Coordinates of C-alpha atoms in Angstrom, one line a residue:
Chain A
M20 CA 88.1 106.6 57.8
A21 CA 86.8 106.6 54.2
K22 CA 83.7 104.5 53.6
G23 CA 85.2 102.8 50.6
E24 CA 87.7 101.0 52.7
G25 CA 84.9 98.9 54.3
K26 CA 84.4 97.2 51.0
S27 CA 87.6 95.1 51.4
T28 CA 87.4 91.6 50.0
L29 CA 89.5 90.5 53.0
R30 CA 87.9 89.3 56.2
P31 CA 89.4 91.3 59.1
V32 CA 91.5 89.3 61.4
N33 CA 90.6 89.8 65.1
W34 CA 92.5 87.2 66.9
P35 CA 95.6 89.4 67.7
L36 CA 93.3 91.3 70.0
F37 CA 92.2 88.4 72.1
P38 CA 95.2 87.7 74.3
A39 CA 95.4 91.4 75.5
L40 CA 91.6 91.5 76.0
A41 CA 91.8 88.3 78.0
V42 CA 94.6 89.8 80.2
V43 CA 92.5 92.9 80.9
A44 CA 89.3 90.8 81.5
G45 CA 91.0 88.2 83.7
L46 CA 93.5 90.3 85.6
L47 CA 91.5 93.5 86.0
M48 CA 87.8 93.2 85.4
A49 CA 87.2 89.9 87.1
P50 CA 89.3 90.9 90.2
L51 CA 87.4 94.2 90.3
A52 CA 84.2 92.3 90.4
I53 CA 85.6 90.3 93.3
V54 CA 86.4 93.6 95.1
L55 CA 82.9 94.9 94.5
I56 CA 81.4 91.7 96.0
M57 CA 83.9 91.7 98.9
S58 CA 83.0 95.3 99.7
T59 CA 79.4 94.2 100.4
R60 CA 80.4 91.4 102.7
Q61 CA 80.1 91.6 106.5
A62 CA 83.4 92.4 108.2
A63 CA 84.4 90.3 111.2
P64 CA 87.4 91.6 113.1
G65 CA 89.8 88.7 114.0
A66 CA 88.6 86.3 111.3
A67 CA 91.1 85.5 108.4
G68 CA 91.1 88.6 106.2
G69 CA 88.4 90.1 108.5
I70 CA 85.7 88.3 106.5
A71 CA 82.6 87.0 108.2
G72 CA 81.5 83.4 107.4
P73 CA 78.8 82.9 104.7
Y74 CA 78.0 85.8 102.3
V75 CA 75.4 88.2 103.6
F76 CA 74.8 91.4 101.7
S77 CA 75.5 94.5 103.7
L78 CA 76.4 98.1 103.1
A79 CA 78.0 98.5 106.5
N80 CA 81.5 99.0 105.1
Y81 CA 80.3 102.0 103.1
V82 CA 78.4 103.4 106.0
A83 CA 81.4 103.1 108.3
F84 CA 83.2 105.4 105.9
L85 CA 80.9 108.2 106.8
H86 CA 82.6 108.5 110.1
P87 CA 84.3 112.0 110.5
T88 CA 87.8 110.5 110.8
Y89 CA 87.4 108.9 107.3
L90 CA 85.8 111.9 105.8
R91 CA 88.8 113.8 107.0
Y92 CA 91.1 111.4 105.1
A93 CA 88.9 111.8 102.0
G94 CA 89.1 115.6 102.5
D95 CA 92.9 115.6 102.7
T96 CA 93.1 113.4 99.6
L97 CA 90.8 115.6 97.5
W98 CA 91.9 119.0 98.8
L99 CA 95.7 118.5 98.8
S100 CA 95.5 116.9 95.3
L101 CA 93.5 119.9 94.1
V102 CA 96.1 122.4 95.4
A103 CA 98.9 120.5 93.9
T104 CA 97.1 120.1 90.5
L105 CA 96.3 123.9 90.3
I106 CA 100.0 124.7 91.0
S107 CA 101.3 122.1 88.5
V108 CA 98.9 123.0 85.7
T109 CA 99.4 126.8 86.1
A110 CA 103.2 126.4 86.0
A111 CA 102.9 123.9 83.1
Y112 CA 101.0 126.3 80.8
P113 CA 103.8 128.8 80.2
I114 CA 106.5 126.2 80.0
A115 CA 104.5 124.1 77.6
C116 CA 103.8 127.2 75.5
W117 CA 107.6 127.7 75.3
L118 CA 108.2 124.1 74.3
A119 CA 105.4 124.2 71.8
F120 CA 106.2 127.5 70.1
A121 CA 110.0 128.0 70.6
R122 CA 112.4 127.2 67.8
K123 CA 114.3 123.9 68.1
T124 CA 117.4 125.1 69.7
P125 CA 119.8 122.8 71.7
W126 CA 118.6 124.6 74.8
R127 CA 115.0 123.5 74.2
R128 CA 116.2 120.0 73.6
I129 CA 118.0 120.0 76.9
V130 CA 114.9 121.2 78.8
L131 CA 112.8 118.6 77.0
A132 CA 115.3 115.8 77.9
S133 CA 115.4 116.9 81.5
L134 CA 111.6 116.9 81.7
V135 CA 111.4 113.4 80.3
I136 CA 114.1 112.3 82.7
T137 CA 112.2 113.7 85.7
L138 CA 109.0 112.2 84.3
Y139 CA 110.5 108.7 84.2
A140 CA 112.8 109.0 87.1
S141 CA 111.8 106.7 89.9
A142 CA 109.1 107.9 92.2
V143 CA 111.2 106.4 95.0
V144 CA 114.0 108.9 94.0
K145 CA 111.6 111.8 94.0
V146 CA 110.0 111.0 97.3
Y147 CA 113.4 110.3 98.9
G148 CA 114.7 113.6 97.6
V149 CA 111.8 115.6 98.9
S150 CA 111.9 113.9 102.3
I151 CA 115.5 114.8 102.9
A152 CA 115.3 118.3 101.2
F153 CA 112.4 119.1 103.5
G154 CA 113.4 116.9 106.4
P155 CA 114.6 117.9 109.9
N156 CA 118.0 118.8 108.4
G157 CA 116.6 120.4 105.3
M158 CA 114.2 123.2 104.6
R159 CA 111.4 122.0 106.9
D160 CA 112.1 124.8 109.4
W161 CA 111.7 127.4 106.7
L162 CA 108.2 126.0 106.0
A163 CA 107.4 126.0 109.7
A164 CA 108.5 129.7 109.9
M165 CA 106.5 130.5 106.8
W166 CA 103.3 129.2 108.4
S167 CA 104.6 130.4 111.8
V168 CA 103.9 127.0 113.5
G169 CA 106.0 124.3 115.0
P170 CA 108.0 122.0 112.6
S171 CA 105.8 118.9 113.3
N172 CA 102.5 120.8 112.7
R173 CA 100.0 119.3 110.3
L174 CA 100.2 122.3 108.2
V175 CA 103.9 121.8 107.5
T176 CA 103.3 118.1 106.7
S177 CA 100.5 119.0 104.3
T178 CA 102.8 121.6 102.6
I179 CA 105.5 118.9 102.2
V180 CA 103.0 116.5 100.7
V181 CA 101.8 119.2 98.3
I182 CA 105.5 119.8 97.3
G183 CA 106.0 116.1 96.8
L184 CA 102.9 116.0 94.6
V185 CA 104.0 119.0 92.5
N186 CA 107.4 117.4 92.1
F187 CA 105.7 114.4 90.7
L188 CA 102.9 116.0 88.7
A189 CA 104.5 119.1 87.1
P190 CA 106.6 117.2 84.6
I191 CA 103.5 115.1 83.6
A192 CA 101.4 118.3 83.2
I193 CA 104.0 120.1 81.1
L194 CA 104.6 117.2 78.7
M195 CA 100.9 116.4 78.3
M196 CA 100.1 120.1 77.7
V197 CA 102.5 120.5 74.8
A198 CA 100.3 118.4 72.5
P199 CA 97.1 120.5 72.6
L200 CA 99.1 123.7 72.4
Q201 CA 100.8 122.5 69.2
Q202 CA 97.4 122.3 67.5
I203 CA 97.4 126.1 67.6
N204 CA 98.8 128.2 64.9
P205 CA 101.6 130.2 66.7
S206 CA 100.9 133.3 64.6
L207 CA 97.5 133.7 66.4
G208 CA 99.2 135.0 69.5
A209 CA 101.4 137.4 67.5
A210 CA 98.4 138.6 65.7
A211 CA 96.6 139.4 68.9
Q212 CA 99.6 141.3 70.2
S213 CA 99.9 143.3 67.0
L214 CA 96.3 144.3 67.4
G215 CA 97.1 145.8 70.8
A216 CA 96.7 143.0 73.3
N217 CA 99.5 142.6 75.9
R218 CA 101.0 139.1 76.3
I219 CA 98.8 138.1 79.1
T220 CA 95.6 139.2 77.4
A221 CA 96.7 137.5 74.2
H222 CA 96.9 134.2 76.1
L223 CA 93.8 134.7 78.1
T224 CA 91.5 135.8 75.2
V225 CA 93.0 133.9 72.3
I226 CA 95.1 130.9 73.1
I227 CA 93.6 129.5 76.3
P228 CA 90.0 129.6 75.0
I229 CA 91.1 127.7 71.8
C230 CA 92.7 124.9 73.7
R231 CA 90.4 125.0 76.7
G232 CA 89.3 121.4 76.2
G233 CA 92.9 120.1 76.1
I234 CA 93.9 122.1 79.2
A235 CA 90.8 120.8 81.1
Q236 CA 91.7 117.2 80.2
V237 CA 95.3 117.5 81.2
S238 CA 94.1 119.0 84.5
M239 CA 91.7 116.0 85.1
L240 CA 94.4 113.4 84.3
V241 CA 96.8 115.2 86.6
Y242 CA 94.2 115.4 89.3
A243 CA 93.4 111.7 88.9
A244 CA 97.1 110.9 89.2
A245 CA 97.3 113.0 92.4
V246 CA 94.3 111.4 94.0
S247 CA 95.7 107.9 93.4
A248 CA 99.2 108.8 94.6
F249 CA 100.5 106.2 97.0
V250 CA 104.2 106.5 97.9
I251 CA 104.1 110.3 98.2
P252 CA 101.6 110.5 101.1
L253 CA 102.9 107.3 102.6
I254 CA 106.4 108.7 103.1
L255 CA 105.9 112.4 103.2
G256 CA 102.7 112.3 105.2
R257 CA 104.6 110.6 108.1
G258 CA 101.3 109.2 109.4
Q259 CA 99.9 112.6 109.9
I260 CA 98.4 112.8 106.4
N261 CA 96.9 109.7 104.8
F262 CA 95.4 109.4 101.3
L263 CA 92.6 106.9 100.6
S264 CA 95.2 104.8 98.8
N265 CA 97.2 104.5 102.0
L266 CA 94.1 103.5 103.9
V267 CA 93.4 100.7 101.4
Y268 CA 96.9 99.4 101.9
A269 CA 96.6 99.7 105.7
R270 CA 93.5 97.5 105.6
F271 CA 95.7 94.8 104.1
S272 CA 99.0 95.3 106.0
E273 CA 97.9 96.5 109.4
V274 CA 94.4 95.3 110.3
A275 CA 93.5 92.6 107.7
D276 CA 90.0 94.0 107.0
F277 CA 89.4 93.0 103.4
P278 CA 85.8 94.0 103.2
G279 CA 86.7 97.5 104.6
G280 CA 89.6 97.7 102.2
A281 CA 87.3 96.7 99.3
A282 CA 84.8 99.4 100.1
L283 CA 87.6 102.0 100.3
S284 CA 88.9 100.8 96.9
I285 CA 85.5 101.2 95.3
I286 CA 85.2 104.7 96.7
L287 CA 88.7 105.6 95.5
L288 CA 87.9 104.1 92.1
V289 CA 84.7 106.1 91.7
V290 CA 86.6 109.3 92.6
T291 CA 89.4 108.7 90.1
L292 CA 87.1 107.6 87.3
A293 CA 84.9 110.6 87.9
A294 CA 88.0 112.8 87.5
T295 CA 89.3 111.1 84.4
L296 CA 86.1 110.3 82.4
G297 CA 83.1 112.2 83.7
L298 CA 84.3 115.7 84.5
G299 CA 86.8 115.8 81.6
R300 CA 84.0 115.0 79.1
L301 CA 81.7 117.6 80.9
I302 CA 84.1 120.4 80.4
G303 CA 84.7 119.4 76.8
G304 CA 87.5 118.6 74.4
G305 CA 87.7 116.4 71.4
H306 CA 90.0 113.6 72.5
R307 CA 89.0 110.7 74.7
P308 CA 90.9 111.1 78.0
W309 CA 92.5 107.7 77.9
Q310 CA 94.1 108.5 74.6
R311 CA 96.3 110.9 76.4
A312 CA 96.6 108.9 79.7
A313 CA 100.4 109.1 79.7
A314 CA 102.7 108.3 82.6
Chain B
M4 CA 101.8 151.0 79.2
K5 CA 101.5 147.8 77.3
R6 CA 105.3 147.3 77.7
L7 CA 105.0 147.8 81.4
V8 CA 102.2 145.4 81.9
D9 CA 104.1 142.9 79.8
N10 CA 107.3 143.2 81.8
L11 CA 105.5 143.1 85.2
S12 CA 103.5 140.0 84.4
V13 CA 106.5 138.2 82.9
L14 CA 108.4 139.0 86.1
L15 CA 105.6 137.6 88.3
I16 CA 105.2 134.5 86.2
G17 CA 109.0 134.1 86.2
V18 CA 109.1 134.1 90.0
F19 CA 106.3 131.5 90.2
L20 CA 108.0 129.3 87.6
A21 CA 111.3 129.6 89.5
F22 CA 109.5 128.2 92.6
V23 CA 108.0 125.3 90.7
M24 CA 111.3 124.5 88.9
A25 CA 113.0 124.5 92.3
I26 CA 110.5 122.0 93.6
I27 CA 111.1 119.8 90.6
I28 CA 114.9 120.0 90.7
A29 CA 116.0 120.6 94.3
P30 CA 115.0 117.1 95.6
F31 CA 117.1 115.5 92.8
L32 CA 120.2 117.6 93.7
Y33 CA 119.7 116.8 97.4
S34 CA 119.5 113.0 96.7
V35 CA 122.6 113.1 94.5
V36 CA 124.7 115.2 96.9
M37 CA 123.7 113.4 100.0
S38 CA 124.4 110.0 98.5
F39 CA 128.1 111.0 98.6
D40 CA 127.9 112.0 102.2
P41 CA 130.9 110.6 104.2
R42 CA 129.1 110.9 107.6
S43 CA 127.5 107.9 109.1
Y44 CA 124.5 109.8 110.4
L45 CA 122.1 112.1 108.6
G46 CA 123.7 115.5 109.0
S47 CA 122.9 118.9 107.6
F48 CA 123.2 119.9 103.9
P49 CA 125.7 120.2 102.3
P50 CA 128.0 117.3 103.5
P51 CA 131.5 118.2 104.6
G52 CA 133.2 115.9 102.0
L53 CA 132.6 113.2 99.5
S54 CA 132.7 109.4 99.7
G55 CA 131.5 106.4 97.9
R56 CA 130.7 104.4 101.0
W57 CA 126.9 104.2 100.5
Y58 CA 127.4 102.9 97.0
A59 CA 129.8 100.2 98.3
K60 CA 127.2 99.4 101.0
F61 CA 124.4 99.1 98.5
F62 CA 126.4 96.6 96.3
S63 CA 127.5 94.5 99.3
D64 CA 124.1 94.3 100.9
E65 CA 122.7 90.9 99.9
R66 CA 119.1 92.0 100.7
Y67 CA 119.3 94.8 98.1
M68 CA 121.1 92.6 95.5
A69 CA 118.4 89.9 95.8
A70 CA 115.7 92.6 95.5
L71 CA 117.5 94.0 92.4
R72 CA 117.6 90.6 90.8
T73 CA 113.8 90.1 91.5
S74 CA 113.1 93.5 90.1
L75 CA 115.0 92.9 86.9
S76 CA 113.5 89.4 86.3
V77 CA 110.0 90.7 86.9
G78 CA 110.6 93.8 84.9
L79 CA 112.1 92.0 81.9
L80 CA 109.6 89.2 81.9
S81 CA 106.6 91.4 82.3
S82 CA 107.7 94.0 79.7
V83 CA 108.5 91.4 77.1
L84 CA 105.0 89.9 77.7
A85 CA 103.3 93.3 77.6
S86 CA 105.2 94.2 74.4
V87 CA 104.1 91.1 72.6
L88 CA 100.5 91.2 73.8
G89 CA 100.3 95.0 73.3
A90 CA 101.8 95.0 69.8
L91 CA 99.4 92.2 68.8
A92 CA 96.5 94.1 70.2
A93 CA 97.5 97.2 68.3
F94 CA 97.7 95.2 65.1
G95 CA 94.3 93.8 65.9
L96 CA 92.8 97.3 66.6
L97 CA 94.0 98.3 63.1
Q98 CA 91.8 95.6 61.6
V99 CA 88.7 96.7 63.4
R100 CA 86.7 98.5 60.7
S101 CA 83.8 100.0 62.8
H102 CA 85.0 103.2 64.4
R103 CA 82.6 102.9 67.3
R104 CA 83.8 99.4 68.1
R105 CA 87.5 100.4 67.9
V106 CA 87.0 103.2 70.3
W107 CA 85.4 100.8 72.8
L108 CA 88.1 98.2 72.5
D109 CA 90.7 100.9 72.8
G110 CA 89.1 102.2 76.0
F111 CA 88.8 98.6 77.4
L112 CA 92.6 98.0 76.8
A113 CA 93.4 101.4 78.4
A114 CA 91.4 100.5 81.5
P115 CA 94.5 99.4 83.6
K116 CA 95.8 102.9 83.2
L117 CA 92.6 104.4 84.7
V118 CA 92.5 102.2 87.8
P119 CA 94.9 103.4 90.6
N120 CA 97.6 100.8 91.1
V121 CA 96.7 100.3 94.8
I122 CA 93.4 99.0 93.7
V123 CA 95.0 96.8 91.0
G124 CA 97.2 95.3 93.7
F125 CA 94.4 94.8 96.2
A126 CA 92.0 93.3 93.5
L127 CA 94.7 90.9 92.3
L128 CA 95.5 89.9 95.9
L129 CA 91.9 88.9 96.4
A130 CA 91.6 87.2 93.0
F131 CA 94.8 85.3 93.4
A132 CA 93.8 84.2 96.9
A133 CA 90.5 82.9 95.5
S134 CA 92.2 81.0 92.7
G135 CA 95.0 79.6 94.8
V136 CA 97.9 81.6 93.2
R137 CA 100.4 82.5 95.9
P138 CA 102.0 86.0 96.1
G139 CA 105.5 86.1 94.6
M140 CA 107.2 86.2 91.2
L141 CA 104.3 85.0 89.1
A142 CA 101.8 87.3 90.8
L143 CA 104.2 90.3 90.4
T144 CA 104.9 89.5 86.8
A145 CA 101.1 89.3 86.0
A146 CA 100.4 92.5 87.8
H147 CA 103.3 94.4 86.0
C148 CA 102.2 93.0 82.7
L149 CA 98.7 94.3 83.2
I150 CA 99.8 97.7 84.4
T151 CA 102.3 98.2 81.5
L152 CA 100.1 96.8 78.7
P153 CA 98.3 100.1 77.9
L154 CA 101.6 101.8 77.5
V155 CA 102.6 99.4 74.7
V156 CA 99.2 99.4 73.0
R157 CA 99.4 103.2 72.9
S158 CA 102.9 103.6 71.6
V159 CA 102.4 100.9 69.0
S160 CA 99.0 102.3 67.9
A161 CA 100.6 105.7 67.6
A162 CA 103.3 104.2 65.3
L163 CA 100.7 102.4 63.2
Q164 CA 98.6 105.5 62.7
G165 CA 98.5 106.3 59.0
I166 CA 99.1 102.7 57.9
R167 CA 96.0 102.0 55.9
P168 CA 94.7 98.4 55.4
S169 CA 95.0 99.1 51.7
L170 CA 98.8 98.9 52.1
V171 CA 98.5 95.3 53.2
E172 CA 95.9 94.6 50.5
A173 CA 98.2 96.1 47.9
A174 CA 101.0 93.8 49.0
M175 CA 98.7 90.8 48.9
S176 CA 97.4 91.7 45.4
L177 CA 101.1 91.5 44.4
G178 CA 101.2 88.0 45.6
A179 CA 102.2 88.1 49.3
T180 CA 100.4 85.9 51.7
R181 CA 98.6 87.8 54.5
A182 CA 101.2 86.9 57.1
R183 CA 104.0 87.9 54.8
A184 CA 102.3 91.2 54.0
L185 CA 101.9 92.0 57.7
W186 CA 105.5 90.9 58.5
D187 CA 107.0 92.9 55.7
I188 CA 104.9 96.1 55.8
V189 CA 103.3 96.6 59.2
V190 CA 106.0 95.2 61.6
P191 CA 108.8 97.4 60.3
L192 CA 106.6 100.5 60.5
A193 CA 105.7 99.5 64.1
R194 CA 109.2 98.7 65.3
T195 CA 109.9 102.1 66.8
G196 CA 106.6 102.0 68.7
I197 CA 107.3 98.5 70.0
V198 CA 110.8 99.4 71.2
V199 CA 109.6 102.6 72.9
G200 CA 106.7 100.8 74.5
F201 CA 109.0 98.1 75.8
V202 CA 111.4 100.7 77.3
F203 CA 108.7 102.6 79.0
A204 CA 107.1 99.4 80.3
L205 CA 110.4 98.4 81.8
A206 CA 110.9 101.8 83.4
V207 CA 107.4 101.7 84.9
S208 CA 107.8 98.1 86.1
L209 CA 111.2 98.8 87.8
D210 CA 109.5 101.6 89.8
E211 CA 106.2 100.1 90.7
V212 CA 105.3 100.1 94.4
A213 CA 101.6 100.5 95.0
A214 CA 100.4 97.2 93.4
S215 CA 103.6 95.2 94.1
A216 CA 103.3 95.9 97.9
F217 CA 100.3 93.5 98.0
L218 CA 102.0 90.7 96.1
T219 CA 105.5 90.4 97.5
T220 CA 106.8 87.7 99.9
T221 CA 109.8 87.8 102.1
D222 CA 111.8 86.1 99.4
D223 CA 110.3 87.6 96.3
V224 CA 110.3 91.4 96.9
T225 CA 111.2 94.1 94.4
L226 CA 113.8 96.8 94.9
P227 CA 111.5 99.8 95.1
V228 CA 109.3 98.0 97.7
V229 CA 112.3 97.3 99.9
L230 CA 113.5 100.9 99.5
I231 CA 110.2 102.3 100.5
S232 CA 109.9 100.1 103.6
D233 CA 113.4 101.0 104.6
M234 CA 112.6 104.7 104.1
K235 CA 109.8 104.4 106.6
A236 CA 112.0 102.7 109.1
N237 CA 115.3 104.6 109.1
F238 CA 117.4 107.3 107.5
D239 CA 120.1 105.2 105.9
L240 CA 121.7 106.9 103.0
T241 CA 122.1 103.6 101.1
I242 CA 118.6 104.5 99.9
A243 CA 120.0 107.7 98.4
A244 CA 122.7 105.7 96.6
A245 CA 120.2 103.2 95.2
A246 CA 118.0 106.0 94.1
V247 CA 120.8 107.8 92.3
L248 CA 121.8 104.6 90.5
Q249 CA 118.2 104.1 89.4
M250 CA 118.1 107.7 88.1
A251 CA 121.4 107.2 86.3
A252 CA 119.9 104.2 84.5
I253 CA 116.9 106.3 83.4
I254 CA 119.1 109.1 82.2
L255 CA 121.0 106.6 80.1
V256 CA 117.7 105.3 78.6
V257 CA 116.4 108.7 77.8
V258 CA 119.6 109.8 76.1
V259 CA 119.6 106.6 74.0
L260 CA 116.0 107.1 73.2
D261 CA 116.7 110.7 72.1
I262 CA 119.5 109.6 69.8
V263 CA 117.7 106.6 68.4
V264 CA 114.1 107.8 68.2
G265 CA 114.2 111.6 69.0
L266 CA 112.3 112.8 72.0
D267 CA 110.3 115.2 69.8
R268 CA 108.7 112.3 68.1
L269 CA 107.5 111.0 71.5
F270 CA 106.6 114.3 73.1
G271 CA 105.8 117.6 71.5
E272 CA 104.7 117.0 67.9
G273 CA 101.6 118.6 66.5
S274 CA 100.0 120.1 63.4
Y275 CA 102.3 123.0 63.4
G276 CA 105.4 121.1 64.5
H277 CA 107.6 119.8 61.7
R278 CA 106.2 116.9 59.8
E279 CA 108.5 114.5 58.3
E280 CA 107.2 112.0 55.8

């Protein structure tokens, strides 16, 4: 923005911002503050909402989380999300390259349109599709044979959750990755190849280093979306695999333990924000992550 | 040698991509084909024939129809609200001169996008309980408006990029009032962004489960929440029919968007993409 523009004779009008700011403050920030306070209350099983009488500060809800059972849920959440993110981002790179550099043929338009359709297709549709495609009458037995275990083994369920996550994340990863790749002059890759690099080396030594920041940010956003997935582990995990998000909901729907649910929410929030803001900034990249927080 | 390495690596990458594409596409095909299954139990794939019975069942089931009505009311109401508030906010952001301040305000408005929807739902449940708002239509609409607001702000901001305040000042120096200048210059330029934001907000709202699950009642429950709870309970293929109908609606919207706006303007434009002025 040029400096001279600041010298306008007009007073800037700020009021159009206020309603939206009020909505975010009133419906997000204030409720989150309530969650934070709730997470430090004492839990009382049996009471309404599981809340003990007057407010007494306690970290018991967070300490309870250190139990091995909970750590295992956290481990499932982080690990399965990581596997699904790596698969999605790796597959997204070549497809996004093609979308970014290919000429605008009808074929490219069809692929772009199908990706946008899968991106905005209902998560309910996706989860249902995966659950019958890899259900008892579907390809579940193949997966069981692949791991050489029984069909209801945890390993098979984990694989199906990862498949569900990839089904959900890959279109997001592809469409988000097109933008950073398009900032690159396509003749750079050709130049590297004409100087003797093979295709893979050209990408590894020229293109990927240039858009490293963009790729890192896409990965972080995809990881954050995976960690906060709700429907996918709820349906495909069949009770064997639970993500932190499912535990938060169970604290409301099954055991009415609001302080416990609040502590879990804060933990999940910290994990997601670390993925989107902190780590993305650490690895680098010019854009602020939220500017690309699509889907 | 270089040729050989090229071909081998392309083959390996091709196999990997084929797997991932299969993961993206196969579940859709399964849903579509199974929704026409004539059998009354969940049998093996592919079904022995075709029938429309699950679609008929979906439309004759009062529970699904009521949920569909709730979904559409909440979706339309919340996305209209989010579009108005989001477009206003994007206009407001344009007026903020300090870059630093604009980045902060932009980040603040994007915050609902960064918080997992489960937490949004849980936080709103606690806040509404504390302030006496019952779960139901109002609570659902408020939640969906909050969740979709950043989508509209982003798409309108993108459409407004490149409009300098000097354009408005030029109009005003030619005699237009400030409101007239904004209405005549800025609003037409932002129209595409507002329409796109509204459509995406509606799509997100019609599909929202994680936050809505906290705020529904037995009377006011949205369609995806009903479908998900049915999915946990049984293997009724009516769910497949409902899912396919939902997808058909999305395909329609995407095709219309492509014709009206052009998908390349929404996804996949960059410094070396074509630039039209």
